Amino acid sequence: MQKILERIKGDKVIWSVVLLLSLISLMAVYSSTGSLAYRMDKNASYYLIKQLSVIAVGLLIIYGVHKVNYTKFARIAVMLYVISLPLLLYTLFFGAKINEGSRWIKLPVVNVTFQSSDLAKLALFLFLARMLSIKQGSIKDLRKGFIPVLVPVFLTCALIAPANLSTALMLGATCCILFFIGRVQVKHIMLLAVAGIIGVVLLFTVSKITGFGRAATWEQRISDFAGGSKKDGSVKGGKKESVYQVLQAKIAIANGGVFGLGPGHSRQRDYLPEAYSDFIFSSIIEEYGLVGATALVFLYLLFLWRSILIFKRCPYAFGAFLAVGLSMTLVFQAMLNMAVNVHLVPVTGLTLPMVSMGGSSIWFTSIAIGIVLSVSRYVDENEGRKKAASEKTEKTATETTEEEETLTTDKNEAPALA
């Protein structure tokens, strides 16, 4: 065990957070998949074993990626980004449709599906970190600095938005924060935000007119979110105050109270759709209460804080932007998923990173975490080398001083000996 721990490098707090999130995932998925296993005629432990296998592979991915020097990712960033664009285009027109959206690519022979948007997110932040580090000298110039880093964000979000608007909006918002950290002028970021709003309006209009895209779904979700009950308790238009999914999530949260019903004692898991995926946070609140929910939020914020410390300590811009960009998108996604569960924002298709049941999504998240830990490992080793060099210099200086003092003493004592 000691030898294994010695081989694991990088921020130990981030490693601890990842392991705790993995444990929470196993407990929550096992508790919330009972009815799913029954419907699919599976053993009660089937999805637990499946999730355990996925997480085990994810941890191996994190370990393997964190052993790679992060500077090597700069070399493949452009290639990976170029590959992601045609994959997004293919997914948009020919992807497997799940929940009314073309978001998945199905690999033949192995019969495995994955979201091309997950690959695109990773590729985009690798590419942006590389471009921002290169363009630091001219980043405040609109034409020479900002436009070259803006174009890839625009292309990626434009290709993701028709099938997965929530992911596109999340990416755009995260990129704006990364641009601010990367010293882009605020007025340019504001222009980007305005352009994004105009783009969403145009996309909705075109989708509404042509029928291509998910305008009807977006409109329904916003309508369901805004059409709640009135102050007097009546229900607007005689309809339910929210969609069935959100209503069941509210019941689960109310059942949880402060300390929850206890592990495996959820009452709504058989009624709440996607209790093991999009709405797993509601299941966690029901079983572990406000205390458990607060602990989970704390873990994600702790991960972000440690990544920010890595950003501040990293001597090179590429590694710093990598650490903060990848961690922000992961934590931002987690906060949006939690906001959906407690009905603060309309329903989206975003999962809870490293907790929701999944396969490829967990593995792509694992790659991102591995890259953050790779940057952390380099920072630790670099600081270790500097510390060792400094101690060596101090030791040499001390020995030289002692030798000079000895020689001086010998000279002073020489006449007396004579």
Short mmCIF file of C-alpha atoms in Angstrom, two decimals:
data_model
loop_
_atom_site.label_atom_id
_atom_site.label_comp_id
_atom_site.label_asym_id
_atom_site.label_seq_id
_atom_site.Cartn_x
_atom_site.Cartn_y
_atom_site.Cartn_z
CA MET A 1 0.00 0.00 0.00
CA GLN A 2 2.83 2.36 0.87
CA LYS A 3 4.47 1.73 -2.52
CA ILE A 4 1.20 2.51 -4.32
CA LEU A 5 0.81 5.80 -2.42
CA GLU A 6 4.39 6.74 -3.26
CA ARG A 7 3.65 6.31 -6.98
CA ILE A 8 0.63 8.59 -6.79
CA LYS A 9 1.65 12.21 -7.33
CA GLY A 10 -0.20 15.47 -7.58
CA ASP A 11 -2.54 17.21 -5.18
CA LYS A 12 -3.54 14.72 -2.48
CA VAL A 13 -6.66 16.72 -1.62
CA ILE A 14 -7.95 16.39 -5.19
CA TRP A 15 -7.25 12.66 -5.06
CA SER A 16 -9.25 12.47 -1.83
CA VAL A 17 -12.15 14.40 -3.35
CA VAL A 18 -12.22 12.07 -6.36
CA LEU A 19 -12.27 8.97 -4.15
CA LEU A 20 -15.06 10.41 -1.97
CA LEU A 21 -17.14 11.33 -5.03
CA SER A 22 -16.64 7.80 -6.36
CA LEU A 23 -17.84 6.31 -3.09
CA ILE A 24 -20.88 8.60 -3.04
CA SER A 25 -21.62 7.58 -6.64
CA LEU A 26 -21.59 3.87 -5.82
CA MET A 27 -23.91 4.31 -2.84
CA ALA A 28 -26.33 6.63 -4.66
CA VAL A 29 -26.47 4.58 -7.88
CA TYR A 30 -27.04 1.31 -6.01
CA SER A 31 -29.84 2.87 -3.98
CA SER A 32 -31.61 4.52 -6.94
CA THR A 33 -31.48 1.76 -9.59
CA GLY A 34 -33.76 -0.81 -7.93
CA SER A 35 -36.78 -0.06 -10.12
CA LEU A 36 -34.58 0.26 -13.21
CA ALA A 37 -33.11 -3.18 -12.57
CA TYR A 38 -36.63 -4.58 -12.16
CA ARG A 39 -37.85 -3.02 -15.42
CA MET A 40 -34.80 -4.22 -17.32
CA ASP A 41 -35.04 -7.69 -15.71
CA LYS A 42 -31.59 -7.38 -14.16
CA ASN A 43 -30.13 -8.51 -10.87
CA ALA A 44 -30.41 -5.94 -8.07
CA SER A 45 -26.59 -5.59 -7.98
CA TYR A 46 -26.17 -5.37 -11.77
CA TYR A 47 -25.91 -1.58 -11.97
CA LEU A 48 -23.75 -1.39 -8.87
CA ILE A 49 -21.21 -3.74 -10.43
CA LYS A 50 -21.43 -1.85 -13.72
CA GLN A 51 -20.85 1.49 -12.00
CA LEU A 52 -18.01 0.03 -9.95
CA SER A 53 -16.33 -1.16 -13.18
CA VAL A 54 -16.78 2.24 -14.82
CA ILE A 55 -15.33 4.09 -11.81
CA ALA A 56 -12.43 1.63 -11.53
CA VAL A 57 -11.53 2.29 -15.18
CA GLY A 58 -11.95 6.03 -14.52
CA LEU A 59 -9.49 5.93 -11.63
CA LEU A 60 -7.00 4.04 -13.80
CA ILE A 61 -7.44 6.73 -16.46
CA ILE A 62 -6.77 9.45 -13.89
CA TYR A 63 -3.64 7.65 -12.71
CA GLY A 64 -2.35 7.07 -16.26
CA VAL A 65 -3.02 10.64 -17.43
CA HIS A 66 -1.52 12.26 -14.33
CA LYS A 67 1.77 10.45 -15.02
CA VAL A 68 2.04 12.22 -18.41
CA ASN A 69 3.82 15.57 -18.49
CA TYR A 70 1.05 18.10 -19.11
CA THR A 71 3.15 19.97 -21.71
CA LYS A 72 2.61 17.04 -24.09
CA PHE A 73 -1.09 17.89 -24.25
CA ALA A 74 -0.18 21.16 -25.98
CA ARG A 75 1.10 19.11 -28.92
CA ILE A 76 -2.15 17.18 -29.40
CA ALA A 77 -4.53 20.06 -28.55
CA VAL A 78 -4.90 21.27 -32.15
CA MET A 79 -5.30 17.75 -33.56
CA LEU A 80 -7.88 16.82 -30.94
CA TYR A 81 -9.86 20.00 -31.56
CA VAL A 82 -9.84 19.47 -35.33
CA ILE A 83 -11.11 15.90 -34.82
CA SER A 84 -13.90 17.04 -32.49
CA LEU A 85 -15.53 19.36 -35.06
CA PRO A 86 -16.50 16.73 -37.68
CA LEU A 87 -17.61 14.41 -34.86
CA LEU A 88 -19.97 17.12 -33.59
CA LEU A 89 -21.26 17.67 -37.11
CA TYR A 90 -21.82 13.94 -37.58
CA THR A 91 -23.62 13.71 -34.23
CA LEU A 92 -25.89 16.61 -35.17
CA PHE A 93 -27.21 14.92 -38.30
CA PHE A 94 -26.61 11.19 -37.80
CA GLY A 95 -26.12 10.72 -34.05
CA ALA A 96 -28.18 8.31 -31.94
CA LYS A 97 -31.27 10.06 -30.60
CA ILE A 98 -31.79 9.80 -26.84
CA ASN A 99 -34.37 11.97 -25.06
CA GLU A 100 -35.29 13.70 -28.33
CA GLY A 101 -31.75 14.97 -28.92
CA SER A 102 -28.95 13.81 -31.23
CA ARG A 103 -26.14 13.74 -28.73
CA TRP A 104 -24.54 10.33 -29.04
CA ILE A 105 -22.24 8.47 -31.39
CA LYS A 106 -22.61 4.72 -31.44
CA LEU A 107 -19.42 2.82 -32.13
CA PRO A 108 -19.94 -0.25 -34.30
CA VAL A 109 -18.86 -3.77 -33.29
CA VAL A 110 -18.26 -2.83 -29.60
CA ASN A 111 -21.77 -1.29 -29.42
CA VAL A 112 -20.61 1.55 -27.14
CA THR A 113 -22.11 5.05 -27.24
CA PHE A 114 -20.46 8.29 -26.16
CA GLN A 115 -21.32 11.96 -26.25
CA SER A 116 -19.23 13.84 -28.78
CA SER A 117 -19.83 16.97 -26.69
CA ASP A 118 -17.75 15.42 -23.88
CA LEU A 119 -14.80 15.04 -26.25
CA ALA A 120 -15.42 18.53 -27.65
CA LYS A 121 -15.35 20.11 -24.16
CA LEU A 122 -12.01 18.50 -23.38
CA ALA A 123 -10.56 19.39 -26.79
CA LEU A 124 -11.81 22.98 -26.58
CA PHE A 125 -10.20 23.72 -23.21
CA LEU A 126 -6.92 22.12 -24.26
CA PHE A 127 -6.94 24.27 -27.39
CA LEU A 128 -7.99 27.45 -25.54
CA ALA A 129 -5.29 26.97 -22.89
CA ARG A 130 -2.72 26.67 -25.67
CA MET A 131 -4.03 29.70 -27.60
CA LEU A 132 -4.36 31.93 -24.53
CA SER A 133 -0.81 31.11 -23.44
CA ILE A 134 0.52 31.91 -26.93
CA LYS A 135 -1.51 35.11 -27.35
CA GLN A 136 -0.78 36.70 -23.97
CA GLY A 137 1.34 39.39 -25.63
CA SER A 138 -1.50 40.51 -27.89
CA ILE A 139 -4.59 39.23 -26.08
CA LYS A 140 -6.01 42.74 -25.55
CA ASP A 141 -5.98 43.38 -29.29
CA LEU A 142 -9.35 42.45 -30.81
CA ARG A 143 -8.13 41.29 -34.21
CA LYS A 144 -4.75 39.77 -33.36
CA GLY A 145 -5.48 38.39 -29.90
CA PHE A 146 -9.17 37.91 -29.14
CA ILE A 147 -10.63 36.79 -32.48
CA PRO A 148 -8.25 33.77 -32.81
CA VAL A 149 -9.36 32.44 -29.39
CA LEU A 150 -13.01 33.35 -29.97
CA VAL A 151 -13.50 31.43 -33.23
CA PRO A 152 -13.00 27.92 -31.77
CA VAL A 153 -15.46 28.69 -28.94
CA PHE A 154 -18.04 29.91 -31.46
CA LEU A 155 -17.66 26.86 -33.71
CA THR A 156 -17.89 24.34 -30.86
CA CYS A 157 -20.89 25.96 -29.19
CA ALA A 158 -22.68 26.42 -32.52
CA LEU A 159 -22.35 22.71 -33.33
CA ILE A 160 -23.40 21.56 -29.85
CA ALA A 161 -26.32 23.97 -29.32
CA PRO A 162 -28.99 22.51 -31.69
CA ALA A 163 -28.97 19.15 -29.89
CA ASN A 164 -27.69 20.15 -26.44
CA LEU A 165 -28.26 23.83 -25.71
CA SER A 166 -27.55 23.54 -21.97
CA THR A 167 -24.05 22.19 -22.61
CA ALA A 168 -23.38 24.91 -25.20
CA LEU A 169 -24.48 27.66 -22.79
CA MET A 170 -22.39 26.16 -19.99
CA LEU A 171 -19.34 26.03 -22.28
CA GLY A 172 -19.85 29.62 -23.40
CA ALA A 173 -20.16 30.89 -19.82
CA THR A 174 -17.10 28.95 -18.66
CA CYS A 175 -15.07 30.25 -21.59
CA CYS A 176 -16.04 33.83 -20.69
CA ILE A 177 -14.67 33.27 -17.17
CA LEU A 178 -11.50 31.74 -18.63
CA PHE A 179 -11.13 34.73 -20.97
CA PHE A 180 -11.39 37.08 -17.99
CA ILE A 181 -8.67 35.14 -16.17
CA GLY A 182 -6.64 35.17 -19.39
CA ARG A 183 -6.58 39.03 -19.39
CA VAL A 184 -9.06 39.50 -22.25
CA GLN A 185 -10.60 42.98 -22.15
CA VAL A 186 -13.95 43.10 -20.36
CA LYS A 187 -15.60 44.97 -23.24
CA HIS A 188 -14.66 42.12 -25.59
CA ILE A 189 -16.14 39.58 -23.17
CA MET A 190 -19.33 41.66 -22.98
CA LEU A 191 -19.52 41.69 -26.77
CA LEU A 192 -19.17 37.91 -26.72
CA ALA A 193 -21.99 37.61 -24.18
CA VAL A 194 -24.29 39.83 -26.27
CA ALA A 195 -23.41 37.84 -29.39
CA GLY A 196 -24.20 34.63 -27.51
CA ILE A 197 -27.66 35.90 -26.50
CA ILE A 198 -28.38 36.97 -30.08
CA GLY A 199 -27.18 33.57 -31.31
CA VAL A 200 -29.51 31.71 -28.93
CA VAL A 201 -32.48 33.84 -30.05
CA LEU A 202 -31.66 33.20 -33.72
CA LEU A 203 -31.22 29.47 -33.09
CA PHE A 204 -34.59 29.29 -31.33
CA THR A 205 -36.29 31.26 -34.11
CA VAL A 206 -34.81 29.13 -36.90
CA SER A 207 -35.62 25.93 -35.02
CA LYS A 208 -39.19 27.10 -34.44
CA ILE A 209 -39.69 27.92 -38.12
CA THR A 210 -37.91 24.95 -39.69
CA GLY A 211 -38.54 22.30 -37.05
CA PHE A 212 -34.84 21.45 -36.98
CA GLY A 213 -33.52 21.41 -33.45
CA ARG A 214 -35.33 21.26 -30.12
CA ALA A 215 -37.21 24.57 -29.95
CA ALA A 216 -40.40 22.88 -28.74
CA THR A 217 -38.51 21.14 -25.89
CA TRP A 218 -36.74 24.36 -24.85
CA GLU A 219 -40.01 26.31 -24.92
CA GLN A 220 -41.78 23.64 -22.86
CA ARG A 221 -39.02 23.52 -20.25
CA ILE A 222 -39.00 27.29 -19.82
CA SER A 223 -42.79 27.33 -19.65
CA ASP A 224 -42.80 24.57 -17.03
CA PHE A 225 -40.16 26.41 -15.00
CA ALA A 226 -41.96 29.78 -15.14
CA GLY A 227 -45.50 28.43 -14.69
CA GLY A 228 -45.45 27.70 -10.96
CA SER A 229 -48.21 28.16 -8.42
CA LYS A 230 -49.42 31.56 -7.32
CA LYS A 231 -49.08 33.03 -3.87
CA ASP A 232 -52.59 31.96 -2.87
CA GLY A 233 -51.70 28.33 -3.58
CA SER A 234 -53.81 28.02 -6.72
CA VAL A 235 -52.31 26.50 -9.81
CA LYS A 236 -51.91 28.57 -12.94
CA GLY A 237 -54.28 27.51 -15.70
CA GLY A 238 -55.50 24.55 -13.66
CA LYS A 239 -52.33 22.61 -14.52
CA LYS A 240 -49.67 21.11 -12.29
CA GLU A 241 -47.19 23.64 -10.98
CA SER A 242 -44.26 21.82 -12.58
CA VAL A 243 -43.44 18.80 -14.66
CA TYR A 244 -43.74 15.41 -13.04
CA GLN A 245 -39.98 14.98 -12.80
CA VAL A 246 -39.42 18.24 -10.93
CA LEU A 247 -42.42 17.57 -8.67
CA GLN A 248 -41.03 14.19 -7.63
CA ALA A 249 -37.62 15.78 -7.01
CA LYS A 250 -39.25 18.33 -4.69
CA ILE A 251 -40.99 15.57 -2.77
CA ALA A 252 -37.68 13.71 -2.40
CA ILE A 253 -35.96 16.87 -1.11
CA ALA A 254 -38.81 17.51 1.35
CA ASN A 255 -38.56 13.92 2.60
CA GLY A 256 -34.84 14.33 3.25
CA GLY A 257 -35.07 17.17 5.73
CA VAL A 258 -31.86 17.96 7.59
CA PHE A 259 -30.36 14.52 8.17
CA GLY A 260 -32.14 12.41 5.53
CA LEU A 261 -33.91 9.07 5.68
CA GLY A 262 -30.67 7.09 5.67
CA PRO A 263 -28.79 5.12 2.99
CA GLY A 264 -31.09 2.94 0.92
CA HIS A 265 -34.29 4.33 2.48
CA SER A 266 -35.38 6.61 -0.37
CA ARG A 267 -39.16 6.70 -0.93
CA GLN A 268 -39.15 8.48 -4.28
CA ARG A 269 -36.56 6.39 -6.11
CA ASP A 270 -39.34 4.34 -7.74
CA TYR A 271 -41.22 7.46 -8.88
CA LEU A 272 -38.48 9.96 -9.75
CA PRO A 273 -37.37 9.60 -13.41
CA GLU A 274 -33.58 9.58 -13.91
CA ALA A 275 -33.03 9.28 -10.15
CA TYR A 276 -29.66 7.68 -10.90
CA SER A 277 -28.58 10.24 -13.52
CA ASP A 278 -29.86 13.80 -14.03
CA PHE A 279 -31.74 13.84 -10.70
CA ILE A 280 -29.36 11.85 -8.54
CA PHE A 281 -28.75 14.91 -6.34
CA SER A 282 -32.41 14.80 -5.24
CA SER A 283 -31.96 11.15 -4.28
CA ILE A 284 -28.84 12.03 -2.28
CA ILE A 285 -30.72 14.80 -0.42
CA GLU A 286 -33.58 12.40 0.40
CA GLU A 287 -31.23 9.83 1.90
CA TYR A 288 -28.56 12.07 3.44
CA GLY A 289 -30.50 15.29 3.97
CA LEU A 290 -29.25 18.87 3.93
CA VAL A 291 -26.09 17.75 5.71
CA GLY A 292 -25.19 15.31 2.94
CA ALA A 293 -26.05 17.81 0.20
CA THR A 294 -23.87 20.47 1.85
CA ALA A 295 -20.98 17.99 2.11
CA LEU A 296 -21.29 17.19 -1.60
CA VAL A 297 -21.29 20.88 -2.56
CA PHE A 298 -18.25 21.36 -0.32
CA LEU A 299 -16.36 18.57 -2.15
CA TYR A 300 -16.85 20.24 -5.53
CA LEU A 301 -15.87 23.66 -4.19
CA LEU A 302 -12.83 22.11 -2.51
CA PHE A 303 -11.80 20.63 -5.86
CA LEU A 304 -12.14 24.07 -7.50
CA TRP A 305 -10.19 25.78 -4.70
CA ARG A 306 -7.30 23.32 -4.94
CA SER A 307 -7.26 23.78 -8.73
CA ILE A 308 -7.09 27.54 -8.29
CA LEU A 309 -4.08 27.07 -5.98
CA ILE A 310 -2.44 24.99 -8.72
CA PHE A 311 -3.23 27.81 -11.17
CA LYS A 312 -1.53 30.35 -8.89
CA ARG A 313 1.55 28.17 -8.35
CA CYS A 314 2.08 27.06 -11.96
CA PRO A 315 4.96 29.04 -13.52
CA TYR A 316 3.71 28.59 -17.10
CA ALA A 317 0.52 29.98 -18.62
CA PHE A 318 -0.51 26.80 -20.47
CA GLY A 319 -0.57 24.66 -17.33
CA ALA A 320 -2.28 27.39 -15.31
CA PHE A 321 -5.07 27.83 -17.87
CA LEU A 322 -5.47 24.06 -18.16
CA ALA A 323 -5.94 23.59 -14.42
CA VAL A 324 -8.44 26.40 -13.93
CA GLY A 325 -10.35 25.84 -17.21
CA LEU A 326 -10.93 22.10 -16.80
CA SER A 327 -11.82 22.39 -13.12
CA MET A 328 -14.23 25.27 -13.70
CA THR A 329 -16.24 23.44 -16.35
CA LEU A 330 -16.50 20.37 -14.12
CA VAL A 331 -17.65 22.33 -11.06
CA PHE A 332 -19.91 24.61 -13.11
CA GLN A 333 -21.66 21.53 -14.52
CA ALA A 334 -22.10 20.14 -11.01
CA MET A 335 -23.64 23.39 -9.76
CA LEU A 336 -26.03 23.56 -12.73
CA ASN A 337 -27.14 19.98 -12.12
CA MET A 338 -27.79 20.78 -8.46
CA ALA A 339 -29.67 23.95 -9.43
CA VAL A 340 -31.94 21.90 -11.70
CA ASN A 341 -32.63 19.41 -8.91
CA VAL A 342 -33.73 22.13 -6.50
CA HIS A 343 -35.68 23.92 -9.27
CA LEU A 344 -33.56 27.07 -9.48
CA VAL A 345 -33.14 26.76 -13.26
CA PRO A 346 -35.09 24.93 -16.00
CA VAL A 347 -34.48 21.22 -16.54
CA THR A 348 -31.36 20.37 -18.54
CA GLY A 349 -29.67 17.15 -19.55
CA LEU A 350 -26.53 17.76 -17.51
CA THR A 351 -25.36 15.01 -15.17
CA LEU A 352 -23.53 15.29 -11.83
CA PRO A 353 -19.81 14.74 -12.66
CA MET A 354 -18.24 11.58 -11.17
CA VAL A 355 -21.50 10.81 -9.30
CA SER A 356 -24.28 10.17 -11.84
CA MET A 357 -24.43 6.73 -13.40
CA GLY A 358 -22.58 6.72 -16.69
CA GLY A 359 -19.76 5.36 -18.77
CA SER A 360 -18.01 7.57 -21.31
CA SER A 361 -18.99 10.76 -19.46
CA ILE A 362 -17.15 9.57 -16.33
CA TRP A 363 -14.13 8.57 -18.41
CA PHE A 364 -13.87 11.96 -20.14
CA THR A 365 -14.22 13.64 -16.74
CA SER A 366 -11.46 11.36 -15.49
CA ILE A 367 -9.19 12.52 -18.31
CA ALA A 368 -9.81 16.14 -17.32
CA ILE A 369 -9.07 15.42 -13.66
CA GLY A 370 -5.93 13.51 -14.66
CA ILE A 371 -4.68 16.53 -16.62
CA VAL A 372 -5.29 18.82 -13.61
CA LEU A 373 -3.31 16.39 -11.43
CA SER A 374 -0.58 16.26 -14.08
CA VAL A 375 -0.17 20.03 -13.78
CA SER A 376 -0.16 19.68 -9.99
CA ARG A 377 2.51 16.95 -10.16
CA TYR A 378 4.73 19.14 -12.33
CA VAL A 379 4.28 22.12 -9.98
CA ASP A 380 5.18 19.99 -6.94
CA GLU A 381 8.24 18.51 -8.64
CA ASN A 382 9.37 21.92 -9.89
CA GLU A 383 9.05 23.43 -6.41
CA GLY A 384 10.83 20.39 -4.97
CA ARG A 385 13.77 20.86 -7.35
CA LYS A 386 13.95 24.56 -6.50
CA LYS A 387 13.87 23.80 -2.79
CA ALA A 388 16.58 21.16 -3.13
CA ALA A 389 18.74 23.53 -5.19
CA SER A 390 18.20 26.29 -2.65
CA GLU A 391 19.12 24.00 0.26
CA LYS A 392 22.20 22.82 -1.64
CA THR A 393 23.25 26.42 -2.28
CA GLU A 394 22.71 27.34 1.38
CA LYS A 395 24.66 24.28 2.48
CA THR A 396 27.54 25.14 0.15
CA ALA A 397 27.53 28.74 1.35
CA THR A 398 27.52 27.60 4.99
CA GLU A 399 30.43 25.19 4.42
CA THR A 400 32.40 27.90 2.60
CA THR A 401 31.78 30.34 5.47
CA GLU A 402 32.88 27.79 8.06
CA GLU A 403 36.01 27.01 6.05
CA GLU A 404 36.86 30.74 5.78
CA GLU A 405 36.33 31.17 9.53
CA THR A 406 38.65 28.20 10.20
CA LEU A 407 41.36 29.64 7.96
CA THR A 408 41.01 33.04 9.61
CA THR A 409 41.33 31.45 13.07
CA ASP A 410 44.42 29.50 11.99
CA LYS A 411 46.05 32.67 10.72
CA ASN A 412 45.32 34.51 13.94
CA GLU A 413 46.74 31.69 16.04
CA ALA A 414 49.88 31.18 13.91
CA PRO A 415 52.11 33.77 15.70
CA ALA A 416 51.25 32.37 19.10
CA LEU A 417 52.24 28.88 18.04
CA ALA A 418 55.50 30.20 16.70
#
